[in-house]
Amino acid sequence: LRSGKRGRPAGGTLSPCQSEKIIKLVKGQKPTRKIVVDLVKEELNIGISLWTAGRYLARWGFKRRKV
């Protein structure tokens, strides 16, 4: 048996630069998780789950809206 850290490595799917790009696109709106998922796929060609989109919205300071 190997000892060591388990689980996912620290950090997220999006780099800070990529996060800033998405934040600028949703600034001034009331983004939903679905909107964030679609924007990330369209702009960055990265697939993320609704759950991950909700975590990003919370991290970025937006109120989480489920739709």
Backbone as JSON, one array per atom type, in Angstrom:
{
  "sequence": "LRSGKRGRPAGGTLSPCQSEKIIKLVKGQKPTRKIVVDLVKEELNIGISLWTAGRYLARWGFKRRKV",
  "N": [[0.83, -1.18, 0.0], [0.45, 2.23, -0.78], [1.36, 5.26, 0.76], [0.18, 8.59, 1.06], [-1.12, 11.65, -0.4], [-4.58, 11.72, -1.22], [-7.22, 11.8, -3.66], [-8.36, 14.52, -5.79], [-5.94, 16.64, -7.39], [-4.82, 19.82, -6.07], [-6.24, 22.97, -7.06], [-8.0, 24.19, -9.97], [-10.11, 23.52, -12.84], [-10.04, 25.64, -14.6], [-7.67, 28.11, -15.53], [-6.32, 31.02, -13.85], [-6.33, 33.13, -15.72], [-8.18, 32.25, -17.62], [-10.44, 32.13, -16.02], [-10.82, 34.86, -15.46], [-11.55, 35.75, -17.99], [-14.08, 34.55, -18.36], [-15.45, 35.67, -16.19], [-15.51, 38.38, -16.95], [-17.25, 38.17, -19.11], [-19.69, 37.5, -17.91], [-20.15, 39.5, -16.14], [-22.22, 41.92, -14.61], [-24.53, 40.6, -15.19], [-26.98, 38.14, -14.19], [-25.8, 35.35, -13.77], [-26.49, 31.9, -14.47], [-25.8, 28.51, -13.51], [-25.92, 26.92, -15.78], [-25.54, 28.79, -17.85], [-22.87, 29.48, -17.36], [-21.61, 27.0, -17.78], [-22.14, 26.68, -20.53], [-20.83, 28.96, -21.6], [-18.13, 28.47, -20.9], [-17.66, 26.17, -22.37], [-18.1, 27.12, -24.99], [-16.34, 29.37, -25.27], [-13.82, 28.5, -24.28], [-13.56, 25.87, -24.92], [-13.75, 23.8, -23.04], [-15.12, 21.31, -21.08], [-17.28, 21.46, -18.34], [-18.96, 20.46, -15.32], [-22.35, 21.06, -14.09], [-22.29, 21.29, -11.34], [-19.62, 22.02, -10.86], [-19.63, 24.48, -12.15], [-21.31, 25.88, -10.43], [-19.69, 25.99, -8.17], [-17.63, 27.62, -9.16], [-19.1, 30.01, -9.6], [-19.74, 30.68, -6.96], [-17.16, 31.04, -5.92], [-16.36, 33.23, -7.41], [-17.96, 35.18, -6.4], [-20.61, 35.49, -7.13], [-24.14, 35.15, -6.66], [-25.47, 31.97, -6.18], [-27.51, 30.48, -8.52], [-29.87, 28.17, -9.31], [-30.6, 26.69, -12.29]],
  "CA": [[0.0, 0.0, 0.0], [1.2, 3.48, -0.83], [0.82, 6.35, 1.55], [0.26, 9.88, 0.37], [-2.37, 12.37, -0.55], [-5.58, 11.1, -2.06], [-8.18, 12.71, -4.25], [-7.93, 15.36, -6.91], [-4.9, 17.61, -7.06], [-5.3, 21.17, -5.78], [-6.41, 23.81, -8.25], [-9.25, 23.97, -10.68], [-10.05, 23.24, -14.26], [-9.73, 26.87, -15.3], [-6.55, 28.9, -15.03], [-6.77, 32.35, -13.46], [-6.57, 33.92, -16.93], [-9.44, 31.76, -18.19], [-11.5, 32.56, -15.1], [-11.03, 36.28, -15.68], [-12.27, 35.9, -19.26], [-15.48, 34.19, -18.13], [-16.0, 36.67, -15.28], [-15.8, 39.57, -17.75], [-18.41, 37.91, -19.95], [-20.93, 37.41, -17.13], [-20.24, 40.66, -15.26], [-23.41, 42.73, -14.82], [-25.67, 39.72, -15.41], [-27.25, 37.19, -13.11], [-25.52, 34.1, -14.48], [-26.86, 30.61, -13.91], [-24.78, 27.48, -13.72], [-26.02, 26.48, -17.17], [-24.9, 29.82, -18.65], [-21.43, 29.36, -17.17], [-21.19, 25.78, -18.48], [-22.17, 26.95, -21.97], [-19.77, 29.92, -21.93], [-16.82, 27.82, -20.8], [-17.55, 25.25, -23.52], [-18.04, 27.91, -26.22], [-15.17, 30.26, -25.31], [-12.55, 27.86, -23.93], [-13.59, 24.48, -25.36], [-13.54, 22.97, -21.87], [-16.38, 20.86, -20.51], [-17.37, 21.39, -16.88], [-20.29, 20.05, -14.87], [-23.15, 22.1, -13.44], [-21.8, 21.39, -9.96], [-18.38, 22.79, -10.92], [-20.02, 25.85, -12.5], [-21.81, 26.46, -9.19], [-18.52, 26.3, -7.32], [-16.98, 28.79, -9.73], [-19.92, 31.17, -9.32], [-19.56, 31.01, -5.54], [-15.79, 31.52, -5.76], [-16.28, 34.54, -8.06], [-18.77, 36.12, -5.65], [-21.97, 35.58, -7.64], [-25.1, 34.33, -5.95], [-25.75, 30.74, -6.92], [-28.89, 30.32, -8.98], [-30.02, 26.86, -9.96], [-31.5, 26.63, -13.45]],
  "C": [[0.87, 1.25, 0.0], [0.54, 4.51, 0.06], [0.99, 7.64, 0.76], [-1.1, 10.52, 0.27], [-3.29, 11.63, -1.5], [-6.48, 12.17, -2.65], [-7.58, 13.53, -5.38], [-6.82, 16.29, -6.47], [-5.51, 18.99, -6.84], [-5.38, 21.99, -7.07], [-7.7, 23.47, -8.95], [-9.02, 23.66, -12.13], [-9.6, 24.47, -15.03], [-8.53, 27.57, -14.67], [-7.09, 30.26, -14.61], [-7.09, 33.25, -14.66], [-7.91, 33.53, -17.57], [-10.62, 32.19, -17.32], [-11.83, 34.03, -15.31], [-11.84, 36.53, -16.95], [-13.75, 35.62, -19.07], [-16.16, 35.21, -17.21], [-16.37, 37.94, -16.05], [-17.04, 39.38, -18.61], [-19.72, 37.91, -19.18], [-21.13, 38.6, -16.19], [-21.48, 41.48, -15.61], [-24.66, 41.92, -15.11], [-25.95, 38.94, -14.13], [-27.05, 35.8, -13.71], [-26.02, 32.87, -13.72], [-25.71, 29.64, -14.16], [-24.75, 27.04, -15.17], [-25.34, 27.49, -18.11], [-23.39, 29.71, -18.56], [-20.9, 28.12, -17.89], [-21.11, 26.03, -19.98], [-21.07, 27.92, -22.4], [-18.39, 29.28, -21.91], [-16.62, 26.88, -21.99], [-17.33, 26.04, -24.81], [-16.73, 28.7, -26.34], [-13.84, 29.53, -25.14], [-12.45, 26.42, -24.4], [-13.22, 23.51, -24.24], [-14.91, 22.59, -21.32], [-16.31, 20.81, -18.99], [-18.8, 21.0, -16.51], [-21.04, 21.23, -14.26], [-22.66, 22.34, -12.01], [-20.53, 22.25, -9.92], [-18.68, 24.25, -11.25], [-20.55, 26.57, -11.26], [-20.69, 26.83, -8.23], [-17.79, 27.52, -7.83], [-17.78, 30.06, -9.43], [-19.76, 31.62, -7.87], [-18.18, 31.61, -5.31], [-15.64, 32.94, -6.32], [-17.16, 35.57, -7.39], [-20.17, 36.33, -6.19], [-22.88, 34.74, -6.76], [-25.4, 33.11, -6.8], [-27.22, 30.64, -7.23], [-28.97, 29.01, -9.73], [-31.04, 26.96, -11.08], [-30.86, 25.75, -14.49]]
}
